[in-house]
Amino acid sequence: MDYQISNKAKKVTLGLSAIGLVMVVLGFFHQKDYVYADYVNEHALTIRYNGDASDEMQNDLKIEMNSILNAKGYKVDFHDANHNDSHNAHDDKHLHDSHDESHSSHGFEWEAHIESNHEDEHVNHGHHEDVSASIVEMIDSGEISFFDTHHRRFWSNLLVNGFFFFGIALGALFYLALHYATESGWGVVLLRIMEGIMSAMPVGIVVLLIVFIAGSLGLHHIYPWMDSDVMDPNSSHFDKLIYGKKAYLNQPFFYLRVVAYFATFFLFMKWFKKKSTQEDSEGGTESHFKMYRRGALFLVFFAVFSSTMAWDFLMSIDTHWFSTLYGWYVFSGIWLSGMVMVMMITLYLRKGGYLPFVKESHIHDVGKWMFALSFLWSYLWFSQFMLIWYSNIPEEVQYYFSRINDYKFIFFGTFVINFVFPMVFLMSRDTKRSAGYLIVIGLIIFIGHWLDVFNLVMPGTLFDQWNFGLLEIGMFIMFLGIFVYTVLKALGKSPLLQKNHPFLEESKHHEF
Amino acid sequence: MHKEADIRKPLILGDKTYRDITDDVIRPIESKAPRTWYILILIAGVLAAWGIGCIIYLLGTGVGVWGLNKTVEWAWDITNFVWWVGIGHAGTLISAVLLLFRQKWRFAINRAAEAMTIFAVMMAGLFPLIHMGRLWVGYWVFPLPNQFGSMWVNFNSPLLWDVFAISTYFSVSLVFWYIGLIPDFATIRDRVTKPLAKRVYRVLSFGWTGNAKAWNRFELVSLVLAGLATPLVFSVHSIVSFDFATSIVPGWHTTIFPPYFVSGAVFSGFAMVQTLMLILRKAYKLEEYLHVKHIEYMNIVIIVTGSIVGVAYITELFVSWYSGVEYEAYAFLNRATGPYWWAYASMMTCNVISPQLFWFKKLRTSLMFSFFMSIIINIGMWFERFVIIVTSIHRDYVPSSWTYFHPTWVDIGVFMGTIGIFFVLYLLFSRYFPVLPIAELKTILKSSGKNYKENYGHGKDYWDSHSEH
């Protein structure tokens, strides 16, 4: 049966992205660049900033604080603290703090003294509020902060979503290749859906390319090794460790790899689609065996690229850190997100009556994959975490320090969502055959794996200055809308059932 | 019955009936053992006796009779342990994971592979026990409440996790294997005429009646055990890898170890299955049940797991440089170019390079070559463990204590002895147990038997003319 994206689906998906876009635009102007405050006493605090703020910005911040305090009946004086002492205090914390550019103007450290406007209030000393503490709190929460001129949240989110949705398309392509290479029979009726999902690969590719090129142009500092200062032995920002990785982490080689990944994956994707429609018209088994062989070849490329890609795109954010398991861990997330998307699109189309040949047994099997891959992901998550936690080697464990200190709920939350949830709810046979359950559980672990990617990126780009708001949610639903729209559009291009796959009958009669 | 595509090659060749399957599998049990069986078990028995002698000598004298020294305090003992545990992975993988994946070709190898698994795990368990030196208090590895004072196991130690992982794995594998054997024992019970044999098989078959309810429960239990065994396949070797990876020894501590050890275990396990089955099919004339297609499938598993292991080797090597940690980098440089370069080179050649030859259809469908390769891989995987263990510790942080490990005759004797014991057990198994699952083979005869396939669909030899890959 031929499928065309319905008007309603078009409206929903594009509407979703439009709403997302509005949220992104609103969120864009609320990106904060935090200053840090230390409470001294009721009348004094120190305010620090390591980045690069012009006099005008500094004045604006002073005025802002003054007006807040004025409203409460206080006034404040700012004095520059000894600059040299303070500057390095927090440098260690942010090993590759993106603010630290080689500009002449650095951050600042102020000592702020708060005094009451009304002399007589001094009498009621016991009752007045601790304004110093409340200012510290406002600074900590980001209520008092600079606007982030580097748009770090925006770029980081772009990377998170670009990678996540690229991963879904890649996961579908991987599964399709695996299906051919292993001569599987049961899933033939789902192959067109996988073809549809992998067709949306360009969405992720374009976004990732934008992020990389912006990084090269210096628009953001997600990848510290792209910074020429870090690699320059004469610069004050020289980083010996990162410099040691130069043979691998340098821009020409990086782009060579990026092109190799994207070109390989994209060409394989196109080729599989072409061959499968060709098989529809020509019949015979020749195309099938070509795809069998090409599927195996894809897996060879994928075996290498999936790891190196994860190192390049994500692990190199935390440039000092390394983990041999990283590539496989990221891969398991990609694969699972792909399977969840296969499940969702299948259930959606099946509900519309477009997939009369997809039986409960097929749904059940995809459900099993979701279940099994959740275990695989959890196994790799645990292996990496436990081994690093147990050994407690400083250069490795710092990666988890930042995640546990600043991202506690997201870090452990993803593990609960992505492990406990599917384990409990997908264990039974009945839930794997019930569309309602699958949609709810599927959506939850889908978001769980988005959060996983969030967790891979943010602690290395925003450190403790992260936020979760309009920008994050908006960007996610914007991409979700565009992605699903692209997939549904692509699904309309060819019939939803392959015609001449040699294992088609096996799949049609798949029942257990 | 499931529909099977015409281009799939038949799994049971020849013109077989249900009766033929029973006859073919039980024939070796019913007939007299050939002279070669006696010769083989004699050789294996001598080897086993020698090994047991070495163990007794070891226990009487002390672990000092091994070649261990103060720098290399772990060598062949743990190498052999990991090697045997690894081999013990294939059986459960074949019967559990391949069951979940509905791979029908597993029926040609699952019974024998599971037996191999059980014997291999037994051999593996022997090493930590004798390493502790006092075999008679081996039960101290379990957290048993006692009045010996402060004696209590250390739950922080991965070695203790190993005790749990391996004993669980062993019990589940044993139950799984035995459950599968019950209907087949019943078949033998109903056929044998000698009173003693009848008696024994009656006991072994647990009074199996073969009614519908029994079969129903049989299938249910198999599925549940498969579900339980699958995570165990992963957990056992992951925990074995924790023995090394939780440490801070460069070359041991690396996060990729758990999945990479699992893959390596499956790799070595399949190689051992290949070695044993290629002999078994010939000796017991089971060529029609276990033919080139099965061998090819196994070789594909070998190439996949071998390549995963290869990717892991390269990843480790790369990250040791990428990390910027000089000790880490040195551990790997020393591994590849230091005094043990020959072990590293053997490992790389046997495990990574040579399995790639299986990309050629001609080679992976050649029985002789498969047999040869299976031996190569068995050797290579032994070297892998040796390389990981010994080369990482023989040069520690103090150059004055750098040493080289020399195995003594006891090291060699114990290892050879376990091979002997293993083969004695395996030969006994193949003599008195059905080496193929009779009941399960019958379930695929009508969908994957050559004679049945010929009579349906596109007819005779369609699969040959349409599968030129």
Coordinates of C-alpha atoms in Angstrom, one line a residue, chain A residues 114-483:
Chain A
I114 CA 26.9 46.4 51.4
E115 CA 25.6 49.1 53.6
S116 CA 22.2 50.1 54.7
N117 CA 20.7 53.3 53.4
H118 CA 18.9 54.1 56.6
E119 CA 21.1 54.6 59.6
D120 CA 18.4 53.9 62.1
E121 CA 17.9 50.3 60.8
H122 CA 21.2 49.4 62.4
V123 CA 19.3 49.3 65.7
N124 CA 17.1 46.4 64.5
H125 CA 20.2 44.4 63.8
G126 CA 18.7 41.0 64.7
H127 CA 15.9 41.1 62.3
H128 CA 17.1 42.3 59.0
E129 CA 17.6 39.8 56.2
D130 CA 21.0 38.7 55.2
V131 CA 21.3 40.6 51.9
S132 CA 24.8 39.4 51.2
A133 CA 23.6 35.8 51.3
S134 CA 20.7 36.6 49.0
I135 CA 22.9 38.3 46.5
V136 CA 25.2 35.2 46.6
E137 CA 22.2 33.1 45.9
M138 CA 21.1 35.2 43.0
I139 CA 24.5 35.0 41.5
D140 CA 24.8 31.3 42.0
S141 CA 21.4 30.7 40.4
G142 CA 22.3 32.9 37.5
E143 CA 19.7 35.5 38.2
I144 CA 22.6 38.0 38.2
S145 CA 24.9 37.1 35.3
F146 CA 26.2 38.3 32.0
F147 CA 24.6 37.4 28.7
D148 CA 26.7 34.6 27.2
T149 CA 28.2 36.2 24.2
H150 CA 29.7 32.9 23.1
H151 CA 26.3 31.3 23.0
R152 CA 27.7 28.2 24.5
R153 CA 24.4 26.7 25.4
F154 CA 23.1 27.2 21.8
W155 CA 26.1 25.5 20.2
S156 CA 26.2 22.7 22.8
N157 CA 22.6 22.0 22.2
L158 CA 23.1 22.0 18.5
L159 CA 25.8 19.4 18.9
V160 CA 23.6 17.3 21.2
N161 CA 20.7 17.2 18.8
G162 CA 22.8 17.0 15.7
F163 CA 24.5 14.0 17.1
F164 CA 21.4 12.4 18.6
F165 CA 19.4 12.6 15.4
F166 CA 22.3 11.7 13.2
G167 CA 22.7 8.7 15.4
I168 CA 19.1 7.6 15.0
A169 CA 19.5 7.6 11.2
L170 CA 22.8 5.8 11.5
G171 CA 21.4 3.3 13.9
A172 CA 18.7 2.4 11.4
L173 CA 21.3 2.1 8.6
F174 CA 23.4 -0.1 10.9
Y175 CA 20.5 -2.4 11.7
L176 CA 19.5 -2.6 8.0
A177 CA 23.0 -3.6 7.1
L178 CA 23.1 -6.1 9.9
H179 CA 19.8 -7.6 8.7
Y180 CA 21.2 -8.2 5.3
A181 CA 24.6 -9.4 6.4
T182 CA 23.1 -11.9 8.8
E183 CA 20.6 -13.1 6.3
S184 CA 17.8 -12.5 8.7
G185 CA 14.3 -13.2 7.6
W186 CA 11.8 -12.0 10.1
G187 CA 12.3 -8.3 9.7
V188 CA 12.0 -8.0 6.0
V189 CA 8.6 -6.3 6.3
L190 CA 10.3 -3.5 8.4
L191 CA 13.2 -2.8 6.0
R192 CA 11.4 0.0 4.2
I193 CA 10.8 1.7 7.5
M194 CA 14.5 1.5 8.3
E195 CA 15.2 2.9 4.9
G196 CA 12.9 5.8 5.6
I197 CA 14.6 6.5 8.9
M198 CA 18.1 6.4 7.5
S199 CA 17.0 8.8 4.8
A200 CA 16.9 11.5 7.4
M201 CA 20.6 11.2 7.9
P202 CA 21.4 14.5 6.1
V203 CA 19.6 16.4 8.9
G204 CA 22.2 15.3 11.4
I205 CA 25.1 15.6 8.9
V206 CA 24.3 19.2 8.1
V207 CA 23.9 20.2 11.7
L208 CA 27.1 18.5 12.8
L209 CA 29.0 20.1 9.9
I210 CA 27.7 23.5 11.0
V211 CA 28.9 22.9 14.6
F212 CA 32.3 21.7 13.4
I213 CA 32.8 24.6 11.0
A214 CA 31.6 27.1 13.6
G215 CA 34.2 25.6 15.9
S216 CA 36.9 26.0 13.4
L217 CA 35.9 29.6 12.9
G218 CA 36.1 30.2 16.6
L219 CA 32.4 30.8 17.1
H220 CA 32.5 28.4 20.0
H221 CA 35.0 26.5 22.0
I222 CA 33.4 23.1 22.3
Y223 CA 36.6 21.5 21.1
P224 CA 39.5 22.9 23.0
W225 CA 42.0 21.3 20.7
M226 CA 40.7 23.5 17.8
D227 CA 42.0 26.5 19.7
S228 CA 45.4 27.5 18.2
D229 CA 46.5 29.0 21.6
V230 CA 46.1 25.7 23.3
M231 CA 48.4 24.1 20.8
D232 CA 51.0 26.9 20.8
P233 CA 53.9 26.2 23.2
N234 CA 54.5 29.9 23.5
S235 CA 51.0 30.9 24.5
S236 CA 50.0 31.2 28.2
H237 CA 47.1 28.9 27.4
F238 CA 49.4 26.1 26.1
D239 CA 48.2 22.7 27.2
K240 CA 50.9 20.1 27.0
L241 CA 48.5 17.2 27.2
I242 CA 46.3 18.4 24.3
Y243 CA 49.4 19.3 22.4
G244 CA 50.5 15.6 22.8
K245 CA 47.4 14.5 20.9
K246 CA 48.1 16.8 18.0
A247 CA 49.0 14.1 15.6
Y248 CA 45.4 12.9 15.9
L249 CA 43.5 16.0 17.0
N250 CA 44.3 18.5 14.4
Q251 CA 41.9 20.2 12.0
P252 CA 43.0 18.9 8.6
F253 CA 43.0 15.3 9.8
F254 CA 39.8 15.9 11.7
Y255 CA 38.0 17.1 8.7
L256 CA 39.4 14.3 6.6
R257 CA 37.8 11.9 9.0
V258 CA 34.6 13.8 9.2
V259 CA 34.3 13.7 5.4
A260 CA 35.2 10.0 5.4
Y261 CA 32.5 9.2 7.9
F262 CA 29.7 11.2 6.4
A263 CA 30.6 10.3 2.8
T264 CA 30.8 6.6 3.7
F265 CA 27.6 6.5 5.7
F266 CA 25.7 8.6 3.2
L267 CA 26.8 6.7 0.2
F268 CA 26.0 3.4 1.8
M269 CA 22.6 4.7 2.7
K270 CA 21.9 5.9 -0.8
W271 CA 23.2 2.6 -2.3
F272 CA 21.0 0.4 -0.1
K273 CA 17.9 2.4 -1.0
K274 CA 18.7 2.3 -4.7
K275 CA 19.4 -1.4 -4.6
S276 CA 16.2 -2.2 -2.7
T277 CA 14.0 -0.4 -5.2
Q278 CA 15.9 -2.0 -8.0
E279 CA 15.2 -5.3 -6.5
D280 CA 11.5 -4.4 -6.5
S281 CA 11.5 -4.0 -10.2
E282 CA 14.0 -6.6 -11.3
G283 CA 13.4 -9.5 -8.9
G284 CA 15.8 -12.4 -8.8
T285 CA 18.4 -12.9 -6.1
E286 CA 21.2 -10.9 -7.5
S287 CA 20.5 -7.6 -5.8
H288 CA 19.9 -9.5 -2.6
F289 CA 23.3 -11.1 -2.6
K290 CA 24.9 -7.8 -3.6
M291 CA 23.3 -6.2 -0.5
Y292 CA 24.3 -9.2 1.6
R293 CA 28.0 -8.6 0.7
R294 CA 27.7 -4.8 0.9
G295 CA 26.0 -5.1 4.3
A296 CA 29.0 -7.0 5.6
L297 CA 31.3 -4.4 4.0
F298 CA 29.4 -1.7 5.7
L299 CA 29.8 -3.4 9.1
V300 CA 33.6 -3.4 8.5
F301 CA 33.6 0.3 8.0
F302 CA 31.2 0.8 10.8
A303 CA 33.3 -1.2 13.2
V304 CA 36.1 1.3 12.9
F305 CA 34.2 4.5 12.2
S306 CA 31.7 4.1 15.0
S307 CA 34.5 4.2 17.5
T308 CA 36.6 6.9 16.0
M309 CA 33.6 9.0 15.3
A310 CA 32.6 8.9 18.9
W311 CA 36.1 9.9 19.9
D312 CA 36.1 12.8 17.4
F313 CA 32.7 14.2 17.9
L314 CA 32.2 13.7 21.6
M315 CA 35.2 12.3 23.5
S316 CA 37.5 15.1 22.3
I317 CA 35.3 17.6 24.0
D318 CA 36.8 16.4 27.3
T319 CA 40.2 16.5 25.6
H320 CA 42.2 15.3 28.5
W321 CA 40.1 12.4 29.2
F322 CA 40.1 9.0 27.5
S323 CA 38.3 5.7 27.7
T324 CA 38.8 2.8 25.4
L325 CA 35.2 1.7 25.8
Y326 CA 33.8 5.1 24.8
G327 CA 33.1 4.2 21.1
W328 CA 31.2 1.1 21.9
Y329 CA 29.2 2.8 24.6
V330 CA 28.1 5.6 22.3
F331 CA 27.4 3.0 19.6
S332 CA 25.0 1.1 21.8
G333 CA 23.1 4.3 22.4
I334 CA 22.9 5.0 18.7
W335 CA 21.7 1.5 18.0
L336 CA 19.0 1.7 20.6
S337 CA 17.7 5.1 19.6
G338 CA 17.5 3.8 16.1
M339 CA 15.4 0.8 17.2
V340 CA 13.1 3.0 19.3
M341 CA 12.5 5.1 16.2
V342 CA 11.8 2.0 14.1
M343 CA 9.3 1.0 16.7
M344 CA 7.6 4.4 16.9
I345 CA 7.3 4.8 13.1
T346 CA 6.0 1.2 12.7
L347 CA 3.4 1.7 15.4
Y348 CA 2.3 5.0 13.9
L349 CA 2.0 3.6 10.3
R350 CA 0.4 0.4 11.6
K351 CA -2.3 2.4 13.4
G352 CA -3.0 4.2 10.1
G353 CA -3.5 0.8 8.5
Y354 CA -0.6 1.1 6.1
L355 CA 1.2 -2.0 7.4
P356 CA -1.3 -4.9 7.2
F357 CA 1.7 -7.2 6.8
V358 CA 3.3 -6.2 10.1
K359 CA 2.1 -8.6 12.7
E360 CA 2.3 -8.6 16.5
S361 CA 5.2 -10.9 16.2
H362 CA 7.2 -8.3 14.4
I363 CA 6.4 -5.7 16.9
H364 CA 7.3 -8.1 19.6
D365 CA 10.7 -8.7 18.1
V366 CA 11.5 -5.0 17.8
G367 CA 10.4 -4.8 21.4
K368 CA 12.9 -7.5 22.3
W369 CA 15.6 -5.5 20.5
M370 CA 14.7 -2.5 22.6
F371 CA 14.8 -4.6 25.7
A372 CA 18.1 -6.3 24.8
L373 CA 19.8 -3.1 23.6
S374 CA 18.8 -1.3 26.8
F375 CA 20.7 -4.1 28.6
L376 CA 23.6 -3.7 26.3
W377 CA 23.8 0.0 26.9
S378 CA 23.5 -0.4 30.6
Y379 CA 26.2 -3.0 30.6
L380 CA 28.6 -0.7 28.8
W381 CA 27.6 2.3 30.9
F382 CA 28.2 0.3 34.0
S383 CA 31.5 -1.2 32.8
Q384 CA 32.9 2.1 31.9
F385 CA 31.7 3.8 35.1
M386 CA 32.5 1.0 37.5
L387 CA 36.1 0.5 36.2
I388 CA 36.9 4.1 36.4
W389 CA 35.2 4.6 39.7
Y390 CA 36.9 1.5 41.2
S391 CA 40.4 2.4 40.0
N392 CA 40.0 6.0 40.9
I393 CA 42.9 7.2 38.7
P394 CA 42.8 11.0 38.7
E395 CA 43.1 11.6 35.0
E396 CA 40.2 9.3 34.3
V397 CA 38.0 9.9 37.2
Q398 CA 37.8 13.6 36.7
Y399 CA 35.3 13.0 33.9
Y400 CA 32.8 11.5 36.4
F401 CA 33.6 14.1 39.0
S402 CA 32.1 16.8 36.9
R403 CA 29.1 14.6 36.0
I404 CA 28.4 13.6 39.5
N405 CA 29.0 16.9 41.2
D406 CA 27.2 19.2 38.7
Y407 CA 24.8 16.8 36.8
K408 CA 23.9 14.4 39.5
F409 CA 20.2 13.9 38.7
I410 CA 20.7 13.7 34.9
F411 CA 23.7 11.4 35.3
F412 CA 22.1 8.8 37.5
G413 CA 18.7 9.6 36.2
T414 CA 19.6 8.4 32.7
F415 CA 20.8 5.1 34.1
V416 CA 17.6 4.6 35.9
I417 CA 15.5 5.6 32.9
N418 CA 17.5 3.6 30.4
F419 CA 18.0 0.6 32.5
V420 CA 15.5 0.1 35.2
F421 CA 12.5 1.3 33.1
P422 CA 12.9 -1.0 30.1
M423 CA 14.0 -3.9 32.3
V424 CA 10.8 -3.7 34.4
F425 CA 8.3 -2.8 31.8
L426 CA 9.6 -4.7 28.8
M427 CA 10.3 -7.9 30.5
S428 CA 6.9 -9.4 30.0
R429 CA 5.7 -10.7 26.7
D430 CA 2.5 -8.8 26.9
T431 CA 4.0 -5.4 27.1
K432 CA 6.2 -6.1 24.1
R433 CA 3.0 -6.7 22.2
S434 CA 1.0 -3.8 23.4
A435 CA 1.2 -0.6 21.4
G436 CA 0.2 1.6 24.4
Y437 CA 3.0 0.3 26.6
L438 CA 5.5 0.4 23.8
I439 CA 4.8 4.0 23.0
V440 CA 5.1 5.2 26.6
I441 CA 8.2 3.1 27.4
G442 CA 9.7 3.9 24.0
L443 CA 9.2 7.6 24.5
I444 CA 10.7 7.5 27.9
I445 CA 13.8 5.7 26.9
F446 CA 14.0 7.9 23.8
I447 CA 14.2 10.9 25.9
G448 CA 16.5 9.0 28.3
H449 CA 19.0 8.5 25.5
W450 CA 18.7 12.1 24.4
L451 CA 19.7 12.9 28.0
D452 CA 22.5 10.5 27.7
V453 CA 23.9 12.5 24.8
F454 CA 23.2 15.7 26.7
N455 CA 25.4 14.2 29.5
L456 CA 28.1 13.3 27.1
V457 CA 28.4 16.9 25.8
M458 CA 27.3 19.4 28.4
P459 CA 29.7 18.8 31.3
G460 CA 32.6 19.3 28.9
T461 CA 31.2 22.5 27.3
L462 CA 29.2 24.3 30.0
F463 CA 30.7 22.8 33.1
D464 CA 28.6 23.7 36.1
Q465 CA 26.9 26.5 34.2
W466 CA 24.3 24.4 32.5
N467 CA 20.6 25.1 32.4
F468 CA 17.6 23.2 31.3
G469 CA 14.9 25.4 29.7
L470 CA 13.4 26.7 26.6
L471 CA 16.5 26.3 24.6
E472 CA 17.0 22.7 25.4
I473 CA 13.4 21.6 25.1
G474 CA 12.8 23.8 22.1
M475 CA 15.8 22.6 20.2
F476 CA 14.8 19.0 20.9
I477 CA 11.3 19.2 19.6
M478 CA 12.4 21.3 16.7
F479 CA 14.7 18.6 15.6
L480 CA 12.2 15.9 16.4
G481 CA 9.6 17.6 14.2
I482 CA 12.0 18.0 11.3
F483 CA 13.4 14.5 11.6

